Short mmCIF file of C-alpha atoms in Angstrom, two decimals:
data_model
loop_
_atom_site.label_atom_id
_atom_site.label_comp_id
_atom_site.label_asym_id
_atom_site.label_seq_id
_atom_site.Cartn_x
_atom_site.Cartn_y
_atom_site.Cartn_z
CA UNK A 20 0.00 0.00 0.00
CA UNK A 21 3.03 2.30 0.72
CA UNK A 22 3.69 1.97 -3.49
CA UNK A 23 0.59 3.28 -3.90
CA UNK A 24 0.30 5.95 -1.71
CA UNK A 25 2.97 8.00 -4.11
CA UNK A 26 0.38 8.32 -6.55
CA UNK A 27 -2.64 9.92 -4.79
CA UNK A 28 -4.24 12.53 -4.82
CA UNK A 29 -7.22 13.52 -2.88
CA UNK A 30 -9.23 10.43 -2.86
CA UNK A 31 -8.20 9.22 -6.57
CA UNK A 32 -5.09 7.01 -7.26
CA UNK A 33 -2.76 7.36 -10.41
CA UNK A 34 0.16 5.93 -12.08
CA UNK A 35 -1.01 2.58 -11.09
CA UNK A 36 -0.57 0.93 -14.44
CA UNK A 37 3.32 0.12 -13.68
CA UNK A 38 2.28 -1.85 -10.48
CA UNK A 39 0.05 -3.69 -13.00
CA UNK A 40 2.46 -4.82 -15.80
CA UNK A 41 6.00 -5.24 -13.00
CA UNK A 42 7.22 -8.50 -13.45
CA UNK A 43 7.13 -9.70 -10.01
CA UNK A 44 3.98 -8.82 -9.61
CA UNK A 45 3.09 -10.54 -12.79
CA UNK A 46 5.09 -13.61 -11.68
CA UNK A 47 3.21 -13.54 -7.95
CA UNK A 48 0.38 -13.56 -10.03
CA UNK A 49 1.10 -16.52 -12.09
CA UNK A 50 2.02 -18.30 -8.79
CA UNK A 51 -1.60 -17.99 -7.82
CA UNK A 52 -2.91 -19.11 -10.56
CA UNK A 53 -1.41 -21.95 -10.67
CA UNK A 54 -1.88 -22.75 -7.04
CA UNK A 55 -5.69 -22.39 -7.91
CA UNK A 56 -5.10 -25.17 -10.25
CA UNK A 57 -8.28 -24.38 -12.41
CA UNK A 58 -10.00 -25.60 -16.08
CA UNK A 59 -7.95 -24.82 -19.40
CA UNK A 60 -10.09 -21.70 -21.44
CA UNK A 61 -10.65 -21.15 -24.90
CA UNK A 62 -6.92 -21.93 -26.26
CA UNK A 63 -6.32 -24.71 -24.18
CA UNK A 64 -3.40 -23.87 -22.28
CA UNK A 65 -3.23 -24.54 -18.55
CA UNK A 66 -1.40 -23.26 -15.98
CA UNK A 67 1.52 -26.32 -16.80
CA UNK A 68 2.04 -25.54 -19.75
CA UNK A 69 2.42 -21.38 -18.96
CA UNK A 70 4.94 -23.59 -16.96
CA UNK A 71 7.30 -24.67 -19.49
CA UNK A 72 7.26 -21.12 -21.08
CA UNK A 73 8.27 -18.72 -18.35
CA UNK A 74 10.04 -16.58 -17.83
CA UNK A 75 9.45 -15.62 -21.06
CA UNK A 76 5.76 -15.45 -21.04
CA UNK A 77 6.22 -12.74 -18.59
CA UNK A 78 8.22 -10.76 -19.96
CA UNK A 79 5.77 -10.68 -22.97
CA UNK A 80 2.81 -10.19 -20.65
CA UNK A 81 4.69 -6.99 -19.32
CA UNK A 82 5.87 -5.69 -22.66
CA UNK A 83 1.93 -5.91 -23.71
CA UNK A 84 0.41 -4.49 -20.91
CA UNK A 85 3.38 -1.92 -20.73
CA UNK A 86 2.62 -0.53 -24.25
CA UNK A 87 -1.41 -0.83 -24.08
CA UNK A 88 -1.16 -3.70 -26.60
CA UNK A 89 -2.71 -6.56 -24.48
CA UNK A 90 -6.62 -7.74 -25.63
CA UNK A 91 -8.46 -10.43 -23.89
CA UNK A 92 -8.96 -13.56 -25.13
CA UNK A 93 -12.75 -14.69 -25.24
CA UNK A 94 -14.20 -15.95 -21.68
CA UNK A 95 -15.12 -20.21 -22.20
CA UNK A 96 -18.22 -20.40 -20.60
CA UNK A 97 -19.99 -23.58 -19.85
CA UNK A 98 -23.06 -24.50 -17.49
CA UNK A 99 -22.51 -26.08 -13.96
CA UNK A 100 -25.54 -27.91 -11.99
CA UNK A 101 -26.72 -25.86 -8.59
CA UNK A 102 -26.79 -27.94 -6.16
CA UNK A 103 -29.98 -29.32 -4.77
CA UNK A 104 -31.96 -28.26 -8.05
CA UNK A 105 -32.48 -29.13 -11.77
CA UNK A 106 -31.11 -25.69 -13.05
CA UNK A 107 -27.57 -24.81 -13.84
CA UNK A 108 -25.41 -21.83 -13.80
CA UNK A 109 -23.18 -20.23 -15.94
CA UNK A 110 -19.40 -20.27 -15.22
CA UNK A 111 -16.83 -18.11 -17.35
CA UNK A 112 -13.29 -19.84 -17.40
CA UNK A 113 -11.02 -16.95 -18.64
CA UNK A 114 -7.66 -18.01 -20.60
CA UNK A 115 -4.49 -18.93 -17.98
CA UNK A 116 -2.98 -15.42 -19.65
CA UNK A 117 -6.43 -13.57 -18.76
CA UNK A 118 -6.24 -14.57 -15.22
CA UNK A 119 -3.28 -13.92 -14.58
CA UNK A 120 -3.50 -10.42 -15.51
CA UNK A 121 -6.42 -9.81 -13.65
CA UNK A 122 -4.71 -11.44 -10.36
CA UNK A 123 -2.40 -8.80 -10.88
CA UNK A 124 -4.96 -5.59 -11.12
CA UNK A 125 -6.74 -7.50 -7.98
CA UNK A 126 -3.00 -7.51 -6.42
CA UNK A 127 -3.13 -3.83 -7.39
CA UNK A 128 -6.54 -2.41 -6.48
CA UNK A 129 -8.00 -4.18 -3.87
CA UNK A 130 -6.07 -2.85 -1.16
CA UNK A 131 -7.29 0.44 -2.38
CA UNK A 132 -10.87 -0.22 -2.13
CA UNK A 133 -10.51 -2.79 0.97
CA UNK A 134 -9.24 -0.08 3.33
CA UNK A 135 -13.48 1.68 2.71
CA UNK A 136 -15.67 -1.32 2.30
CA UNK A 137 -18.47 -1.69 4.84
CA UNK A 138 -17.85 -4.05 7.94
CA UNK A 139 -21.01 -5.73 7.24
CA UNK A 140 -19.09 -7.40 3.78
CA UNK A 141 -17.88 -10.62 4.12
CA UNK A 142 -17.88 -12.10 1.06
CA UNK A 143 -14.30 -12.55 -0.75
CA UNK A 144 -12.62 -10.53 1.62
CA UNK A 145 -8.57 -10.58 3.10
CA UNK A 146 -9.26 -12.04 6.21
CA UNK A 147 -12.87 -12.46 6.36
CA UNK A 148 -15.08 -15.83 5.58
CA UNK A 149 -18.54 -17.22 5.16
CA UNK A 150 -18.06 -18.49 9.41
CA UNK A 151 -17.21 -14.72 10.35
CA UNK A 152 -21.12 -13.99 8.77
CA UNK A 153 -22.62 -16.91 9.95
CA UNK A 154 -21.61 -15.95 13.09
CA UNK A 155 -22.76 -12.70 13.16
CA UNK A 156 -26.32 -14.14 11.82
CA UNK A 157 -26.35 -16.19 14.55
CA UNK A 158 -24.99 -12.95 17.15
CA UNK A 159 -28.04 -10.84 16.17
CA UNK A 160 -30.63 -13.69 16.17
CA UNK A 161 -29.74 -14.33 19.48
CA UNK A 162 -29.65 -10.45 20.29
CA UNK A 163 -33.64 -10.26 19.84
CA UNK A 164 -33.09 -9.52 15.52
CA UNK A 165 -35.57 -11.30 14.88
CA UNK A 166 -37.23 -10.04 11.93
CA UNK A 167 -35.35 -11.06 8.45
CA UNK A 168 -35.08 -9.61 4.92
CA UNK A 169 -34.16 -12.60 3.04
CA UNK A 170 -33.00 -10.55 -0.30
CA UNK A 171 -32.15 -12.13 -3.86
CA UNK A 172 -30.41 -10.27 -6.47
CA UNK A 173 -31.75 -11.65 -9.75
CA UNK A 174 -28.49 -12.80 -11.73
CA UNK A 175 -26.38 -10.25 -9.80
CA UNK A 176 -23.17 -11.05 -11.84
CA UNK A 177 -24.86 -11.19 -15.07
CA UNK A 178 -26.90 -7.49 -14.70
CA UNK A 179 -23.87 -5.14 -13.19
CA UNK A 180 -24.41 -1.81 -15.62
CA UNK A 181 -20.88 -1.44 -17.13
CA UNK A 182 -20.93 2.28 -16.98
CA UNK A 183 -22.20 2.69 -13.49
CA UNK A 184 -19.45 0.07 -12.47
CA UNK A 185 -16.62 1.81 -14.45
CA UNK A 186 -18.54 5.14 -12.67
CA UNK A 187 -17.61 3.72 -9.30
CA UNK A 188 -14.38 2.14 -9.97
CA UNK A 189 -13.08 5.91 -11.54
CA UNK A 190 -14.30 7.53 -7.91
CA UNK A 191 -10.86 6.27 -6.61
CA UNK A 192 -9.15 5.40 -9.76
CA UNK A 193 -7.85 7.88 -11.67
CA UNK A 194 -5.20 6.03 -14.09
CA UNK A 195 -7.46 5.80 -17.51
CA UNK A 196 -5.31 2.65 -18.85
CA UNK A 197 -6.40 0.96 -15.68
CA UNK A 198 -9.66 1.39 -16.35
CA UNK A 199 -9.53 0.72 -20.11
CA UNK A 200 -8.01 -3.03 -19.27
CA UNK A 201 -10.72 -3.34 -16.66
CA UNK A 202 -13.29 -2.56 -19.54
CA UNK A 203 -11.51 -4.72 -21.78
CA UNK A 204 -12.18 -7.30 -19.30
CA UNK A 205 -16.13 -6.65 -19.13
CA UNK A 206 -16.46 -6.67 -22.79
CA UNK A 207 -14.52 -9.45 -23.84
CA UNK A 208 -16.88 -12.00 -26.04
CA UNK A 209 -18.39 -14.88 -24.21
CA UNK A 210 -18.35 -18.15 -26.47
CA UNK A 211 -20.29 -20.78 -25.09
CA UNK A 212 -20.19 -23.96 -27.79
CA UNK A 213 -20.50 -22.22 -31.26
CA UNK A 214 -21.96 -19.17 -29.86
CA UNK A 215 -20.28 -15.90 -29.26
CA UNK A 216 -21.52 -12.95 -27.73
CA UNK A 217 -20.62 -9.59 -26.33
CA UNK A 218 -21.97 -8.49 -23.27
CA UNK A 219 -23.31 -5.40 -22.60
CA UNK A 220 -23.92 -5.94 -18.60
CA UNK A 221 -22.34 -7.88 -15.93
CA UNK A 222 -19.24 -9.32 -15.17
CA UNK A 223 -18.71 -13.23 -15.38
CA UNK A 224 -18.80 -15.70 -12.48
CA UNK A 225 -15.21 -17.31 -12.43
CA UNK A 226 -13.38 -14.43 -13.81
CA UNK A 227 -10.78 -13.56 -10.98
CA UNK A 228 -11.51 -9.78 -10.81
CA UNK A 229 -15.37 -10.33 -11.15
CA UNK A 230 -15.77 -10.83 -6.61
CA UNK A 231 -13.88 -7.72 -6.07
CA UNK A 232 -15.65 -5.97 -8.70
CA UNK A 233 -19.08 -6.95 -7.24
CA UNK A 234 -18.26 -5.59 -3.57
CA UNK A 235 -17.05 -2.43 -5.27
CA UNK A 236 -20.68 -2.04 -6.90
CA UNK A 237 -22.57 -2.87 -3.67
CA UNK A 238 -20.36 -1.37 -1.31
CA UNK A 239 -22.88 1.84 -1.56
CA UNK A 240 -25.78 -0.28 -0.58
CA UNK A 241 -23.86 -1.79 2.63
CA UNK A 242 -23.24 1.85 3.70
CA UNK A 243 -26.26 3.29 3.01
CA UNK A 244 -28.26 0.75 5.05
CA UNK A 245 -25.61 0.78 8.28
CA UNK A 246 -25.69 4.88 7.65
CA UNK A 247 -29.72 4.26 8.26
CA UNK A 248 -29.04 1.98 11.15
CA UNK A 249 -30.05 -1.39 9.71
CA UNK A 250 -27.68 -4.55 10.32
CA UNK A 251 -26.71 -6.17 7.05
CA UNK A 252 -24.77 -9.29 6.77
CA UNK A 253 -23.47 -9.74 3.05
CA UNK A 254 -21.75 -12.01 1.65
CA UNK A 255 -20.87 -11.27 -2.43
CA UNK A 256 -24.05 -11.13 -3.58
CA UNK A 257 -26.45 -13.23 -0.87
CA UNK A 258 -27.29 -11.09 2.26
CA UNK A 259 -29.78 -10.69 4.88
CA UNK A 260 -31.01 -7.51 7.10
CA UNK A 261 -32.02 -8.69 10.57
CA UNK A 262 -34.10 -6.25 12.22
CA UNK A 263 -36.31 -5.89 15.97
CA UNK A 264 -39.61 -5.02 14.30
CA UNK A 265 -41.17 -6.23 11.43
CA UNK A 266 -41.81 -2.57 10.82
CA UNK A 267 -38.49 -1.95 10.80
CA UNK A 268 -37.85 -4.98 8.12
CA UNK A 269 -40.42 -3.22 6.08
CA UNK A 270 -38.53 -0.03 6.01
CA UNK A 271 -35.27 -1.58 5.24
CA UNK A 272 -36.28 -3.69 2.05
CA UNK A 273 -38.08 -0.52 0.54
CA UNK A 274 -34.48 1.12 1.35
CA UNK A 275 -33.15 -1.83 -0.59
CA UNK A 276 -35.60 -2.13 -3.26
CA UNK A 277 -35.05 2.06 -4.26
CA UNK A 278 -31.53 1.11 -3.83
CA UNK A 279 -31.38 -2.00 -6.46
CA UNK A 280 -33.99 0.00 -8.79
CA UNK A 281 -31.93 3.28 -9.32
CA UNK A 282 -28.64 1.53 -9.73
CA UNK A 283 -29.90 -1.11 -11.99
CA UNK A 284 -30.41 -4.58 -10.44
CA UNK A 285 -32.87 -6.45 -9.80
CA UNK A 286 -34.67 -8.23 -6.51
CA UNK A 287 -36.10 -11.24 -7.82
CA UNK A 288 -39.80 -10.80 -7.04
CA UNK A 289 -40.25 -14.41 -5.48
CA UNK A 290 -37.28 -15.43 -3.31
CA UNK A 291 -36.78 -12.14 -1.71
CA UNK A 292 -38.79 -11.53 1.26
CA UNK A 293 -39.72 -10.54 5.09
CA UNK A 294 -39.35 -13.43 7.40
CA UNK A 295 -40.21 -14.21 11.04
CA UNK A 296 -37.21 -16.71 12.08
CA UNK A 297 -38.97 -17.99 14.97
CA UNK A 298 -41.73 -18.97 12.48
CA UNK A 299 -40.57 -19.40 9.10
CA UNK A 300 -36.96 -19.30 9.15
CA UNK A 301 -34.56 -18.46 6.39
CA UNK A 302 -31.40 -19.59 4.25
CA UNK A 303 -27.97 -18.50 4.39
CA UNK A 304 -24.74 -19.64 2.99
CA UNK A 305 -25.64 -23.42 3.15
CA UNK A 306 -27.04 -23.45 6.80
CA UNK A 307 -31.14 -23.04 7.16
CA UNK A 308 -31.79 -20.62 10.24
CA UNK A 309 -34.79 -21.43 12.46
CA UNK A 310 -35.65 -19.43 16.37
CA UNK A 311 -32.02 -19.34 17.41
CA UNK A 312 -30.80 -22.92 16.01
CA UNK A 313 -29.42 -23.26 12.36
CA UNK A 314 -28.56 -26.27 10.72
CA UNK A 315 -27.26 -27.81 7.29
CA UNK A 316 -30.33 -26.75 4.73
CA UNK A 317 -31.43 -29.19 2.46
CA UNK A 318 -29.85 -28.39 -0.68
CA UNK A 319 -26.54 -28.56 1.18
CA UNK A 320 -27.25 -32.13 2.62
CA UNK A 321 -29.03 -33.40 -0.96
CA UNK A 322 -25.48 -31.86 -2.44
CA UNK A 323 -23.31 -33.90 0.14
CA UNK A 324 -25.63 -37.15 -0.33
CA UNK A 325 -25.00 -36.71 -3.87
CA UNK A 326 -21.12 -36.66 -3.76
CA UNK A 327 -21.28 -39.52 -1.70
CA UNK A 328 -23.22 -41.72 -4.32
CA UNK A 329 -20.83 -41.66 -6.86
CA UNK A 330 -18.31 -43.06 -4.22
CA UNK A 331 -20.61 -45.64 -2.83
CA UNK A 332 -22.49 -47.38 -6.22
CA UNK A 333 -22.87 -51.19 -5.36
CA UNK A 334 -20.83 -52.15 -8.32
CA UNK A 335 -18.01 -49.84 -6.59
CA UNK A 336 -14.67 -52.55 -7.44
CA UNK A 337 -12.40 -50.72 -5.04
CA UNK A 338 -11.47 -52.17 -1.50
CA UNK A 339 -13.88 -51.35 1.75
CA UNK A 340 -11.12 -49.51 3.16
CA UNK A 341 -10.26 -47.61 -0.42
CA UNK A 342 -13.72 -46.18 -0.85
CA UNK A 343 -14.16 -45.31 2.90
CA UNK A 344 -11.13 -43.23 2.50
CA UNK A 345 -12.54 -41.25 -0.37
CA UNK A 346 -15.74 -40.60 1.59
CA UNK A 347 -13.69 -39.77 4.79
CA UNK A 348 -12.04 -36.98 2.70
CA UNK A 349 -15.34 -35.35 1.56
CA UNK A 350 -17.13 -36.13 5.09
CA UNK A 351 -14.36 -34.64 6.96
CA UNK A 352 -14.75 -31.44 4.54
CA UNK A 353 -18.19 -30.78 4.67
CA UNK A 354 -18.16 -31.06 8.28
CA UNK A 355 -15.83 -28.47 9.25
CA UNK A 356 -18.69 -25.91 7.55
CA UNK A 357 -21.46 -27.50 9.03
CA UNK A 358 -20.26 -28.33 12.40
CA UNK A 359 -22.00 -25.89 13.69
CA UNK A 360 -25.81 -27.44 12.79
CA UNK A 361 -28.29 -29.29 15.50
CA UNK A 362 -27.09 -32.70 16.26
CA UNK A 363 -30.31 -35.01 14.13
CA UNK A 364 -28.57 -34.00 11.02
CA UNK A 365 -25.67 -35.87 11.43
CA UNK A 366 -26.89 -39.21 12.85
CA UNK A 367 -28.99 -39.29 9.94
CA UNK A 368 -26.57 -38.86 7.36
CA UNK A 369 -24.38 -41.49 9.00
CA UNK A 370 -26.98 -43.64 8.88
CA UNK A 371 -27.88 -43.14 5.13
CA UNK A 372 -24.23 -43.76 4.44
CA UNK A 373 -23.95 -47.24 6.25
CA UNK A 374 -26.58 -48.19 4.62
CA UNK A 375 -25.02 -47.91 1.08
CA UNK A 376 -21.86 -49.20 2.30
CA UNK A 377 -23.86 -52.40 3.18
CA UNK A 378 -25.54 -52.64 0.24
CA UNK A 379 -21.92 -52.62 -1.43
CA UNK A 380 -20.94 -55.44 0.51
CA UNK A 381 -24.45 -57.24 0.22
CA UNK A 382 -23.64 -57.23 -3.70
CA UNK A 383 -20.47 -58.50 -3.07
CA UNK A 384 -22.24 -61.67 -1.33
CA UNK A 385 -23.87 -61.66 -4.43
CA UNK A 386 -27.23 -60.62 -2.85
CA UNK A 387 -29.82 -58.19 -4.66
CA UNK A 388 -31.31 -55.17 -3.11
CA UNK A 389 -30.42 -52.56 -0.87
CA UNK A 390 -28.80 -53.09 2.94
CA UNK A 391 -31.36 -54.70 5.19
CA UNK A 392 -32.90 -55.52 8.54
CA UNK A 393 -30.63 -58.44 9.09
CA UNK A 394 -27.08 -56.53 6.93
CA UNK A 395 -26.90 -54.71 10.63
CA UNK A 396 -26.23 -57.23 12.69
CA UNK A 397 -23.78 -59.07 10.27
CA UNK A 398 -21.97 -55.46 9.36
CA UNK A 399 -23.06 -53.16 12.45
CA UNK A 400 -21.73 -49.82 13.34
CA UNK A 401 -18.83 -51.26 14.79
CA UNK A 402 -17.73 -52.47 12.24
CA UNK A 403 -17.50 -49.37 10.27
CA UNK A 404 -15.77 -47.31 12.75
CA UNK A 405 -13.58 -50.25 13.04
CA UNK A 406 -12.43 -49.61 9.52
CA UNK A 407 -12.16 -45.73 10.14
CA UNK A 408 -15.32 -44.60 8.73
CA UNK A 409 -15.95 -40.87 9.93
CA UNK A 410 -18.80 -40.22 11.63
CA UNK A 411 -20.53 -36.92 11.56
CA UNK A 412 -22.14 -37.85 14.54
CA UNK A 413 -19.37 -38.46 16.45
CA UNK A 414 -17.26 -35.87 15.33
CA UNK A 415 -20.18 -33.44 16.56
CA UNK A 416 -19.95 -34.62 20.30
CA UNK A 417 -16.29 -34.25 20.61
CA UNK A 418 -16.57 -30.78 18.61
CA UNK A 419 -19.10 -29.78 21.02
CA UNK A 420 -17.37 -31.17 24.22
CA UNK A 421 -14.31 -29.15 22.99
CA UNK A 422 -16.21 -25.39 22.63
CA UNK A 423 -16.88 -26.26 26.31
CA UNK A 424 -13.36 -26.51 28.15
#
């Protein structure tokens, strides 16, 4: 941040194209890339094989971005399943080249930015994670906040106004070729199959700069409702305002709802809504929130049971112990997020997961049919926590015995 602070004025930075295009910060950014280990984009290349050509390939990157000659390459996109539902999402998979460059204008600008976002943001933050806004969900619940506005941005990433965006981003940046690459960025085509496209709005989930970008455009909204006195936990683009009064819930969504209106979004007219949690209860990042007890919502246990079927089909060739540690590694996983959920959940996912694990070794005795009444007395509990199974169960009591000393 020091670097930076030479070229300010007021509250605008310039001259920040050199931190941009430096070699080492080109090369950091390459290094976290690669760590990231993610899909190949349109030309194919992964982070290996940018590899094999370095340092060369920086030193071309610099040169490029040094004398304004660097273009993005199209963004891949392709659809992904949500989990829990029928309906997919679409995912943009920049080029290895793209994302390194923009990991180096995040290395750049988010400190500038970071220093004046809301404390209420949580979402893709230095320092800050999805269990820092659970918990303080769970702090105001407790605190008599009773009263929820369960909001929904309507394809948040996909509807950002470009020139409102670029608006915001110029109220502290002031270097223009900055802001050019970040609009090259926005308006690179989209080709998904034979199709390519343009866009005119938004900025694509997947794209490294996209997060930052989205807490720069709602970083307004998260100071606007704490300036009006409203507590707002937000995380990227799913938040909640927990309020005493329903009255007061009323006054904060048609706060919101101006808000979203004049700076072009959209709250989806459906999913967005007032909630009494001792009543109805409400959904937020993966745990459902009910009176002052949360647990893991459905989606997130029908995504978990789902992961574990394609480890656990009865024609599964792989030793007992083999497939029980692959499901140890995604058990162990999804419990350190949901640790924190009422205790029924877990027993009954163990108990759905013995079960297939018996009907593997019921097909093995070349029996039909799932695991039955008489499978748990020849393979009972025991016996799987004899071979190491994890059990979400158990792992609950000692996690709770633990918070206690």
């Amino acid at each position: 941040m020091a670097a930076l602070e030479q070229g300010v004025k007021g509250e605008q930075w310039f001259t920040l194209i050199d931190k941009v295009y430096s070699e080492r910060n080109l090369l950091t950014a390459y290094q976290e890339v690669a760590s990231n280990d993610g899909a190949a984009g349109i030309d194919h290349q992964t982070a290996d094989d940018w590899a094999r050509q370095l340092p060369e390939a920086i030193w071309d990157l610099s040169d490029r971005l040094k004398a304004g000659r660097y273009e993005p390459s199209a963004i891949r996109r392709v659809q992904i399943p949500k989990a829990g539902t029928n309906e997919t999402r679409p995912l943009g998979i920049p080029t290895v080249r793209d994302r390194i460059v923009q990991t180096a204008l995040v290395n750049v600008i988010e400190p500038i930015f970071e220093r004046d976002f809301a404390e209420q943001s949580y979402g893709f933050r230095p320092g800050r994670s999805c269990k820092d806004a659970l918990r303080r969900v769970t702090h105001l619940i407790r605190h008599g906040h009773v009263h929820v506005v369960d909001a929904d941005l309507k394809s948040y990433f996909d509807t950002i106004p470009h020139d409102l965006l670029l608006a915001r981003l110029s109220e502290k940046i002031a270097d223009g070729r900055v802001l050019s690459l970040i609009n090259s960025f926005l308006k690179a085509p989209v080709q998904e199959g034979d199709q390519s496209q343009i866009p005119d709005a938004g900025t694509p989930q997947g794209a490294v700069l996209s997060p930052l970008l989205s807490n720069i455009y709602l970083d307004p909204l998260d100071h606007l409702l704490a300036k009006s006195g409203f507590q707002m936990v937000r995380y990227a683009d799913d938040f909640v305002i927990l309020c005493r009064t329903a009255e007061e819930a009323t006054q904060a969504l048609s706060l919101v709802q101006d808000w979203v209106t004049t700076n072009g979004l959209i709250l989806h007219p459906t999913k967005t809504k007032i909630v009494d949690v001792r009543v109805e209860g409400f959904d937020f990042l993966g745990y459902h929130f009910r009176d002052q007890r949360c647990w893991p919502r459905d989606k997130s246990q029908k995504k978990l049971k789902e992961t574990l079927r394609t480890k656990t089909r009865r024609n599964n060739g792989t030793s007992l112990k083999a497939i029980i540690v692959d499901v140890n590694q995604t058990l162990r996983g999804w419990f350190e997020y949901f640790k924190h959920g009422r205790p029924a959940v877990f027993g009954r996912l163990d108990g759905w997961l013995r079960g297939r694990l018996r009907s593997i070794l019921r097909r093995r005795q070349h029996k039909r049919g799932r695991g039955r009444g008489s499978d748990h007395q020849l393979w009972p509990n025991d016996f799987f926590a004899k071979q190491g199974l994890f059990s979400l169960a158990t792992a609950h009591v000692l996690a709770v015995q633990s918070s206690r000393r």
